[in-house]
Each structure stands twice: as C-alpha cells, then as structure tokens.
Amino acid sequence: MVTAAQPLSPVTDPARRLPAVRHLGPNWYACVMGTAIVGTAGAALPWQASGLRAVCTAVWALSLALLAVLLVARSLHWRHHRDQARAQLLDPTAAPFYGCLSMALLAVGGGALTVGRDWLGTPAAVALDAVLFTVGTVVGLAAAVAVPYLMAVRHRTAPEQASPVWLLPLVAPMVSAAVGPLLVPHLPAGQPRETLLLACVALFGVSLLATLVTLPLIFGRLLTGGPLPLALTPSLFLVLGPLGQSTTAVGKFADVAPGVVPAPYAGGFEVLAVLYGVPVMGFALLWLCLAVAHVVRARREGMGFSMTWWSFTFPVGTCVTGAEALARHTGLAVYDGLSVVLYAGLVTAWAVAAAHTVRGLVSGTLLAGPRPAPAAPRSATARTR
C-alpha cells in the first residue's frame, strides 16, 4: 500500500532551518573586500586631509567586523544548507566567487598592518595579518586549482559564456603577492625575509600567467558575443583587479627588496615596478573606460542593483594602490593625481553599493531565494460553430 509522503518538519527540512542564510553565497565576501580597500587605499594617498587616516582606520575596522559576521554566517550556511552550498560549488556562475573568501581574508589582513596597527598596536596587527595572510593564501591557491578543475570536469560551459567572473579565483594569489611584502620587515633578517619575498613573486607569476590565458577568452567573448547581460555588466570591472593588483605587487616588491635580496636583484625590482607598472596601468585605464561605457549603456537599458555592483569597488581600489605605487617609484605628480581621482570614484561606488545593500538586507530581497518561473498558461480549447 502506498502512503502519502509526510511533509518535512522545520527540523528536517533544510530549506526551513535558518532560512536567512540559505541563499547567502560566497559573492557576499565582495562587501568585505570593497570596504577594506577603501581604508587601505585612502591611507596611502599622496595628499592626506586632516582626519583621513582615522576615517580609513574606522572603515578598515568595519571590514574586520563584516568579515567576522560573514564567516559565521557562511559557516551556518554550510552546516544547515549543505545542499545549497554544494549546488553553488557546482554552478559555473557561482563557483568562481569562492575566490572572494581568500581575497576578503587577505584584504583585511593587509589593512591590519596598513591602518589597523594605529588601534591594535603593531604586534597584534602583525599577528592578525600573519594568520589572515596564511589562511587566505592557502584558500586562494586551493580556489585557483579547484575552480578551474571543476569548470573542466563538472561544469559545462561554452565559449559564449566566458565572463570576467572567471578571473576571481585566479586573481586571489595576486592579492597574496601584494599583501605578503608587508610582513617581510617583521621576519628575521636573512633567509626568512628573502623566502617570503620570493614566494610572493611566485604567487605573482601564478596569477599573472593564469590571467593572461583567461583574459583573451573574456575579451573575445565581449567583442564577438555582444554585451553581457544587464545584471552581469558591472562584472567587467573585475578585469581591473589583476591589472591594478599586479601593479601594486611589483611596487611592494621594490619597496622591501633592498637589504632582503642581493643588490642586483633589488635594483631589478625597482626597474620592474616601473617597466611593468606603467604599461599595465595604461591598459587598466583603457579597460576602465570600456567598462564605464558598457555600464552607462546597461543603466540606460534598465540595469538595476544587484550584488555585482560591488565589482565597482575592490578592482578600482587596486588601481588606486597601483597608481600610488607608480607615484612612489616614478616621482611623477600625474600618478598622484590619478590616485586621488580614482579614489574619489572608489568612495562614491562604495557608498552607493553599501547603501543599496543595506536597503536590500532590510527589505529582505537580497537574501531571498530566486523567484520561481511563471507557470505556463493553461491550454484551452474552444468550440467553434
């Protein structure tokens, strides 16, 4: 005898346990990344207004709090909604966002030494950055391998589906490369410092070469496949991430190399900071103009707010820190001015994205599940005479 299935109770039904975190994806770490870089980039601007550093430190502290909240919420998501978490990992549009966890850890860790030490003290800031850098680097390398592997063997993607989102797990090691040099002066002199510096150079190579083989797919898709869907258009800004972050990284290498590596190599890092950074920043500005044009077009066609708007923050922030690095190593005022202009855009984008996010959280729309597809109209027949 067949019996009717009994409805699941709130205890056994995964969808009814902590429903607020069921649809909380890894893309939410972009809020942490975007907030942290507002603080770290602002602290290195060439012209410091009164009280700016204190504001930047407060913004960094906010990113630290956001990171703690999201780590707890995502842990609850994996514990109570493992089916949804696995579905996101096997979704080619969601899986690349697992790189955001690494970058959030690294961004907050780097901010601890950049501005957080003002409130925490140097020893605590070093300890916090060491932990977040280590964990973030391990997670980033795992994502850089696992996500492309899943895309090859489990995901089924076509060339016309190429998206800037594919860069997210690949740029995470570049963030490690840019943040790691901050810890070099706090290690014992000799091999520990040189090892960490050259490890950061290796991470730079991992991300750079992976980006170089992926970016042509994205550019080719854009030129031959037409504009991205409206909701994905802000993701074009993600291309700025590896460009600005790599420029920042080579600048950091040059900052700490003297006394860490032999003199010929230390001078080579100084040369690399300029000869690599100047052309890459030029391409970043070209891409920025292209991305802005696409966003303006999408906005006119009705693009509304989504979490992809956080793409306007961290990638632009890396261009700010890249311009600051070029200003230090070239002495050109034009890069000082560029960093200030880009930072003004970063703060504006962060304020807009943050305001819409808070509004969406209060209304519940951002954490709601996808809307069900409308039912097909019921077929009907009509009698004719």
Short mmCIF file of C-alpha atoms in Angstrom, two decimals:
data_model
loop_
_atom_site.label_atom_id
_atom_site.label_comp_id
_atom_site.label_asym_id
_atom_site.label_seq_id
_atom_site.Cartn_x
_atom_site.Cartn_y
_atom_site.Cartn_z
CA MET A 1 0.00 0.00 0.00
CA VAL A 2 1.38 3.40 -0.99
CA THR A 3 1.19 6.07 1.67
CA ALA A 4 1.32 9.80 1.10
CA ALA A 5 4.65 11.45 1.85
CA GLN A 6 4.66 13.28 5.14
CA PRO A 7 5.67 16.96 4.99
CA LEU A 8 9.08 17.72 6.38
CA SER A 9 9.19 19.41 9.75
CA PRO A 10 11.25 22.56 10.33
CA VAL A 11 13.86 20.34 11.98
CA THR A 12 14.28 18.01 8.98
CA ASP A 13 13.60 20.36 6.08
CA PRO A 14 16.90 22.08 5.11
CA ALA A 15 15.08 24.99 3.49
CA ARG A 16 13.37 25.85 6.79
CA ARG A 17 16.46 25.82 9.02
CA LEU A 18 17.91 29.33 9.31
CA PRO A 19 16.30 30.44 6.03
CA ALA A 20 18.08 33.80 6.21
CA VAL A 21 21.41 32.19 5.27
CA ARG A 22 20.17 29.60 2.77
CA HIS A 23 20.90 31.79 -0.25
CA LEU A 24 23.96 33.54 1.23
CA GLY A 25 26.58 32.90 -1.45
CA PRO A 26 30.35 33.41 -1.44
CA ASN A 27 29.85 36.57 -3.52
CA TRP A 28 28.98 38.37 -0.28
CA TYR A 29 32.67 38.46 0.62
CA ALA A 30 32.96 41.19 -2.02
CA CYS A 31 31.45 43.55 0.57
CA VAL A 32 34.42 42.88 2.84
CA MET A 33 36.93 43.32 0.03
CA GLY A 34 35.40 46.57 -1.16
CA THR A 35 35.20 48.01 2.34
CA ALA A 36 38.75 47.02 3.33
CA ILE A 37 40.34 48.61 0.28
CA VAL A 38 38.60 51.92 0.91
CA GLY A 39 40.58 52.08 4.16
CA THR A 40 43.94 50.82 2.90
CA ALA A 41 43.94 52.80 -0.35
CA GLY A 42 42.92 56.01 1.39
CA ALA A 43 45.75 55.77 3.91
CA ALA A 44 48.41 55.88 1.16
CA LEU A 45 47.07 58.82 -0.82
CA PRO A 46 49.71 61.46 -1.56
CA TRP A 47 47.63 64.28 -0.09
CA GLN A 48 46.31 63.47 3.37
CA ALA A 49 43.43 65.58 4.63
CA SER A 50 43.07 66.11 8.36
CA GLY A 51 41.40 63.12 9.97
CA LEU A 52 41.53 60.99 6.81
CA ARG A 53 43.69 58.30 8.36
CA ALA A 54 41.34 57.95 11.34
CA VAL A 55 38.40 57.56 8.95
CA CYS A 56 40.33 54.97 6.94
CA THR A 57 41.10 53.04 10.12
CA ALA A 58 37.43 53.08 11.08
CA VAL A 59 36.46 51.80 7.63
CA TRP A 60 39.02 49.00 7.97
CA ALA A 61 37.57 48.12 11.38
CA LEU A 62 34.15 47.89 9.72
CA SER A 63 35.59 45.45 7.16
CA LEU A 64 37.01 43.34 10.00
CA ALA A 65 33.58 43.21 11.64
CA LEU A 66 31.91 42.34 8.32
CA LEU A 67 34.42 39.54 7.79
CA ALA A 68 33.68 38.06 11.21
CA VAL A 69 29.92 38.21 10.62
CA LEU A 70 30.18 36.64 7.17
CA LEU A 71 32.49 33.86 8.33
CA VAL A 72 29.93 32.89 10.95
CA ALA A 73 27.00 33.21 8.54
CA ARG A 74 28.73 31.17 5.83
CA SER A 75 29.63 28.51 8.40
CA LEU A 76 25.95 28.28 9.31
CA HIS A 77 25.12 28.11 5.61
CA TRP A 78 27.41 25.12 5.12
CA ARG A 79 26.13 23.44 8.28
CA HIS A 80 22.39 23.85 7.72
CA HIS A 81 22.15 24.18 3.93
CA ARG A 82 24.88 21.91 2.63
CA ASP A 83 22.73 21.00 -0.37
CA GLN A 84 22.62 24.64 -1.43
CA ALA A 85 26.33 25.14 -0.73
CA ARG A 86 27.24 22.16 -2.92
CA ALA A 87 24.89 23.38 -5.62
CA GLN A 88 26.70 26.73 -5.62
CA LEU A 89 30.06 24.96 -5.90
CA LEU A 90 28.83 23.01 -8.91
CA ASP A 91 27.24 26.08 -10.53
CA PRO A 92 29.64 27.62 -13.09
CA THR A 93 28.22 31.08 -12.39
CA ALA A 94 28.65 30.82 -8.59
CA ALA A 95 31.76 28.68 -8.09
CA PRO A 96 34.31 31.37 -9.14
CA PHE A 97 33.12 33.52 -6.24
CA TYR A 98 34.84 31.14 -3.85
CA GLY A 99 37.96 33.15 -4.66
CA CYS A 100 36.36 36.07 -2.83
CA LEU A 101 36.82 34.35 0.54
CA SER A 102 40.58 34.35 0.05
CA MET A 103 40.66 37.97 -1.09
CA ALA A 104 38.49 39.10 1.83
CA LEU A 105 40.87 37.48 4.32
CA LEU A 106 43.89 38.98 2.58
CA ALA A 107 42.39 42.46 2.21
CA VAL A 108 41.52 42.67 5.90
CA GLY A 109 44.89 41.21 6.88
CA GLY A 110 46.79 43.72 4.78
CA GLY A 111 44.70 46.52 6.25
CA ALA A 112 45.71 45.43 9.74
CA LEU A 113 49.31 46.46 9.05
CA THR A 114 48.43 49.44 6.87
CA VAL A 115 45.99 51.21 9.17
CA GLY A 116 44.76 48.76 11.82
CA ARG A 117 48.01 48.98 13.77
CA ASP A 118 47.00 52.52 14.79
CA TRP A 119 44.34 50.98 17.04
CA LEU A 120 45.60 47.43 17.58
CA GLY A 121 49.29 48.13 18.05
CA THR A 122 52.00 46.72 15.80
CA PRO A 123 52.42 43.29 17.50
CA ALA A 124 48.69 42.50 17.34
CA ALA A 125 48.44 43.81 13.78
CA VAL A 126 51.35 41.63 12.67
CA ALA A 127 49.82 38.57 14.33
CA LEU A 128 46.41 39.21 12.74
CA ASP A 129 47.91 39.80 9.32
CA ALA A 130 50.10 36.68 9.59
CA VAL A 131 47.08 34.49 10.33
CA LEU A 132 44.84 36.02 7.67
CA PHE A 133 47.64 36.04 5.09
CA THR A 134 48.44 32.37 5.69
CA VAL A 135 44.85 31.19 5.62
CA GLY A 136 43.93 33.49 2.74
CA THR A 137 46.86 32.31 0.63
CA VAL A 138 46.07 28.64 1.21
CA VAL A 139 42.40 29.20 0.38
CA GLY A 140 43.34 31.26 -2.69
CA LEU A 141 45.68 28.63 -4.09
CA ALA A 142 43.06 25.94 -3.46
CA ALA A 143 40.43 28.00 -5.29
CA ALA A 144 42.84 28.74 -8.16
CA VAL A 145 43.19 24.98 -8.71
CA ALA A 146 39.77 23.65 -7.69
CA VAL A 147 37.52 26.07 -9.58
CA PRO A 148 39.22 25.66 -12.99
CA TYR A 149 39.26 21.90 -12.36
CA LEU A 150 35.52 21.87 -11.69
CA MET A 151 34.93 24.02 -14.76
CA ALA A 152 36.82 21.46 -16.85
CA VAL A 153 35.35 18.22 -15.50
CA ARG A 154 31.98 19.09 -13.93
CA HIS A 155 30.74 22.41 -15.27
CA ARG A 156 29.57 22.58 -18.83
CA THR A 157 30.43 25.99 -20.20
CA ALA A 158 30.58 27.24 -23.77
CA PRO A 159 32.89 29.97 -25.13
CA GLU A 160 29.97 32.38 -25.33
CA GLN A 161 29.54 32.02 -21.54
CA ALA A 162 33.01 33.44 -20.81
CA SER A 163 32.68 36.03 -18.07
CA PRO A 164 35.01 38.30 -16.07
CA VAL A 165 33.80 36.34 -13.03
CA TRP A 166 36.16 33.56 -14.20
CA LEU A 167 39.06 35.74 -13.05
CA LEU A 168 38.04 35.74 -9.38
CA PRO A 169 39.80 32.54 -8.27
CA LEU A 170 42.82 33.39 -10.43
CA VAL A 171 43.43 36.86 -9.01
CA ALA A 172 43.43 35.66 -5.38
CA PRO A 173 47.15 34.67 -5.46
CA MET A 174 47.93 38.14 -6.83
CA VAL A 175 46.33 39.67 -3.74
CA SER A 176 48.62 37.46 -1.65
CA ALA A 177 51.57 38.70 -3.70
CA ALA A 178 50.62 42.32 -2.98
CA VAL A 179 49.90 41.82 0.73
CA GLY A 180 52.74 39.47 1.64
CA PRO A 181 55.57 42.03 1.36
CA LEU A 182 54.03 43.95 4.28
CA LEU A 183 55.11 41.08 6.54
CA VAL A 184 58.69 40.86 5.21
CA PRO A 185 60.20 43.53 7.54
CA HIS A 186 58.68 41.74 10.54
CA LEU A 187 60.52 38.47 9.85
CA PRO A 188 64.07 37.69 10.98
CA ALA A 189 66.68 39.03 8.60
CA GLY A 190 68.21 36.67 6.08
CA GLN A 191 66.53 33.68 4.52
CA PRO A 192 63.08 34.11 6.18
CA ARG A 193 62.65 37.54 4.59
CA GLU A 194 64.03 36.50 1.23
CA THR A 195 61.92 33.35 1.20
CA LEU A 196 58.69 35.25 1.81
CA LEU A 197 59.54 37.88 -0.78
CA LEU A 198 60.33 35.33 -3.47
CA ALA A 199 57.25 33.31 -2.51
CA CYS A 200 55.22 36.45 -3.20
CA VAL A 201 56.96 36.76 -6.57
CA ALA A 202 55.98 33.16 -7.32
CA LEU A 203 52.36 33.92 -6.37
CA PHE A 204 52.56 36.92 -8.70
CA GLY A 205 53.56 34.58 -11.52
CA VAL A 206 50.80 32.08 -10.72
CA SER A 207 48.11 34.71 -11.02
CA LEU A 208 49.63 36.69 -13.88
CA LEU A 209 50.08 33.73 -16.22
CA ALA A 210 46.65 32.32 -15.38
CA THR A 211 45.12 35.73 -16.10
CA LEU A 212 46.99 36.04 -19.40
CA VAL A 213 45.46 32.80 -20.71
CA THR A 214 41.96 33.66 -19.46
CA LEU A 215 41.60 37.33 -20.34
CA PRO A 216 41.64 36.75 -24.13
CA LEU A 217 38.60 34.47 -23.74
CA ILE A 218 36.73 37.24 -21.94
CA PHE A 219 37.78 39.96 -24.37
CA GLY A 220 36.95 37.74 -27.35
CA ARG A 221 33.53 36.93 -25.90
CA LEU A 222 32.83 40.63 -25.44
CA LEU A 223 33.82 41.54 -28.98
CA THR A 224 32.11 38.65 -30.78
CA GLY A 225 29.20 37.78 -28.49
CA GLY A 226 27.81 41.23 -27.79
CA PRO A 227 27.29 42.97 -24.45
CA LEU A 228 26.95 40.98 -21.26
CA PRO A 229 23.50 40.55 -19.69
CA LEU A 230 22.48 43.68 -17.80
CA ALA A 231 22.96 42.20 -14.34
CA LEU A 232 26.46 40.97 -15.23
CA THR A 233 27.66 44.19 -16.85
CA PRO A 234 29.30 45.53 -13.65
CA SER A 235 31.49 42.41 -13.61
CA LEU A 236 33.52 43.99 -16.43
CA PHE A 237 35.24 45.96 -13.66
CA LEU A 238 36.66 42.69 -12.32
CA VAL A 239 39.27 42.76 -15.10
CA LEU A 240 40.81 45.75 -13.33
CA GLY A 241 41.60 43.52 -10.34
CA PRO A 242 44.60 41.60 -11.71
CA LEU A 243 45.82 44.70 -13.53
CA GLY A 244 45.80 47.07 -10.58
CA GLN A 245 46.82 44.41 -8.06
CA SER A 246 49.80 43.26 -10.11
CA THR A 247 50.98 46.87 -10.43
CA THR A 248 50.62 47.20 -6.67
CA ALA A 249 52.52 43.95 -6.11
CA VAL A 250 55.60 44.90 -8.16
CA GLY A 251 55.66 48.23 -6.34
CA LYS A 252 55.62 46.42 -2.99
CA PHE A 253 58.43 44.12 -4.15
CA ALA A 254 60.56 47.16 -4.93
CA ASP A 255 59.71 48.75 -1.57
CA VAL A 256 61.04 45.87 0.53
CA ALA A 257 63.70 44.32 -1.75
CA PRO A 258 66.69 46.47 -0.64
CA GLY A 259 68.54 44.56 2.05
CA VAL A 260 66.38 41.46 1.53
CA VAL A 261 67.78 40.21 -1.79
CA PRO A 262 71.25 40.86 -3.27
CA ALA A 263 71.80 44.31 -4.73
CA PRO A 264 71.45 43.43 -8.43
CA TYR A 265 68.04 41.87 -7.81
CA ALA A 266 66.89 44.70 -5.55
CA GLY A 267 67.63 47.14 -8.37
CA GLY A 268 65.85 44.85 -10.79
CA PHE A 269 62.68 45.02 -8.70
CA GLU A 270 62.84 48.82 -8.86
CA VAL A 271 63.10 48.64 -12.65
CA LEU A 272 60.27 46.08 -12.82
CA ALA A 273 57.98 48.33 -10.77
CA VAL A 274 58.18 51.00 -13.48
CA LEU A 275 58.62 49.00 -16.68
CA TYR A 276 55.79 46.63 -15.77
CA GLY A 277 53.53 49.00 -13.88
CA VAL A 278 53.35 51.86 -16.39
CA PRO A 279 52.04 49.88 -19.41
CA VAL A 280 49.74 47.71 -17.30
CA MET A 281 48.21 50.77 -15.66
CA GLY A 282 47.73 52.21 -19.14
CA PHE A 283 45.77 49.14 -20.20
CA ALA A 284 43.80 49.30 -16.94
CA LEU A 285 42.69 52.84 -17.76
CA LEU A 286 41.68 51.73 -21.25
CA TRP A 287 39.61 48.90 -19.78
CA LEU A 288 38.12 51.24 -17.20
CA CYS A 289 36.80 53.50 -19.95
CA LEU A 290 35.39 50.49 -21.82
CA ALA A 291 33.72 49.13 -18.71
CA VAL A 292 32.21 52.51 -17.81
CA ALA A 293 30.76 52.82 -21.32
CA HIS A 294 29.12 49.39 -21.02
CA VAL A 295 27.72 50.22 -17.58
CA VAL A 296 26.26 53.52 -18.80
CA ARG A 297 24.60 51.66 -21.67
CA ALA A 298 23.26 48.97 -19.34
CA ARG A 299 21.96 51.55 -16.90
CA ARG A 300 20.05 53.29 -19.69
CA GLU A 301 18.51 49.95 -20.61
CA GLY A 302 17.23 49.39 -17.09
CA MET A 303 20.04 47.70 -15.16
CA GLY A 304 19.02 47.61 -11.51
CA PHE A 305 21.02 46.97 -8.38
CA SER A 306 22.49 43.55 -7.70
CA MET A 307 25.45 42.31 -5.72
CA THR A 308 27.56 42.61 -8.87
CA TRP A 309 27.67 46.35 -8.14
CA TRP A 310 30.40 45.54 -5.59
CA SER A 311 32.59 44.94 -8.65
CA PHE A 312 32.88 48.73 -8.77
CA THR A 313 34.85 48.77 -5.50
CA PHE A 314 37.76 46.38 -4.94
CA PRO A 315 39.03 46.31 -8.55
CA VAL A 316 39.03 50.12 -8.70
CA GLY A 317 40.75 50.14 -5.31
CA THR A 318 43.60 48.03 -6.69
CA CYS A 319 44.07 50.64 -9.41
CA VAL A 320 44.29 53.29 -6.68
CA THR A 321 47.04 51.37 -4.87
CA GLY A 322 48.73 50.68 -8.21
CA ALA A 323 48.77 54.38 -9.06
CA GLU A 324 50.13 55.13 -5.57
CA ALA A 325 52.95 52.63 -6.16
CA LEU A 326 53.81 54.23 -9.50
CA ALA A 327 53.80 57.66 -7.86
CA ARG A 328 56.36 56.42 -5.29
CA HIS A 329 58.67 54.84 -7.84
CA THR A 330 58.46 57.40 -10.64
CA GLY A 331 58.03 60.59 -8.65
CA LEU A 332 55.52 61.81 -11.23
CA ALA A 333 52.74 64.07 -10.00
CA VAL A 334 50.40 62.67 -12.66
CA TYR A 335 50.17 59.41 -10.76
CA ASP A 336 49.45 61.30 -7.54
CA GLY A 337 46.55 63.00 -9.28
CA LEU A 338 45.38 59.74 -10.83
CA SER A 339 45.28 58.01 -7.46
CA VAL A 340 43.17 60.80 -5.97
CA VAL A 341 40.70 60.79 -8.88
CA LEU A 342 40.36 57.01 -8.78
CA TYR A 343 39.94 57.07 -5.01
CA ALA A 344 37.10 59.58 -5.31
CA GLY A 345 35.39 57.17 -7.72
CA LEU A 346 36.06 54.27 -5.34
CA VAL A 347 34.46 56.04 -2.38
CA THR A 348 31.44 57.02 -4.45
CA ALA A 349 30.97 53.48 -5.74
CA TRP A 350 31.37 52.04 -2.25
CA ALA A 351 28.79 54.42 -0.78
CA VAL A 352 26.26 53.58 -3.50
CA ALA A 353 26.80 49.81 -3.27
CA ALA A 354 26.71 49.87 0.53
CA ALA A 355 23.50 51.92 0.64
CA HIS A 356 21.71 49.60 -1.79
CA THR A 357 22.98 46.54 0.08
CA VAL A 358 21.71 47.79 3.43
CA ARG A 359 18.37 48.62 1.82
CA GLY A 360 18.19 45.15 0.29
CA LEU A 361 19.02 43.48 3.60
CA VAL A 362 16.38 45.48 5.45
CA SER A 363 13.74 44.64 2.85
CA GLY A 364 14.86 41.01 2.66
CA THR A 365 15.18 40.98 -1.11
CA LEU A 366 18.92 40.26 -1.23
CA LEU A 367 18.68 37.12 0.89
CA ALA A 368 15.52 35.82 -0.72
CA GLY A 369 15.68 32.81 -2.97
CA PRO A 370 15.32 33.03 -6.74
CA ARG A 371 11.82 33.70 -7.89
CA PRO A 372 10.01 30.71 -9.34
CA ALA A 373 9.46 30.79 -13.06
CA PRO A 374 5.97 31.86 -14.02
CA ALA A 375 3.67 28.98 -14.72
CA ALA A 376 2.86 28.30 -18.35
CA PRO A 377 -0.64 29.36 -19.33
CA ARG A 378 -3.13 26.50 -19.22
CA SER A 379 -4.05 25.34 -22.66
CA ALA A 380 -7.72 25.64 -23.54
CA THR A 381 -9.86 24.55 -26.40
CA ALA A 382 -12.78 26.47 -27.79
CA ARG A 383 -15.74 25.04 -29.59
CA THR A 384 -16.43 26.62 -32.93
CA ARG A 385 -19.65 26.51 -34.88
#
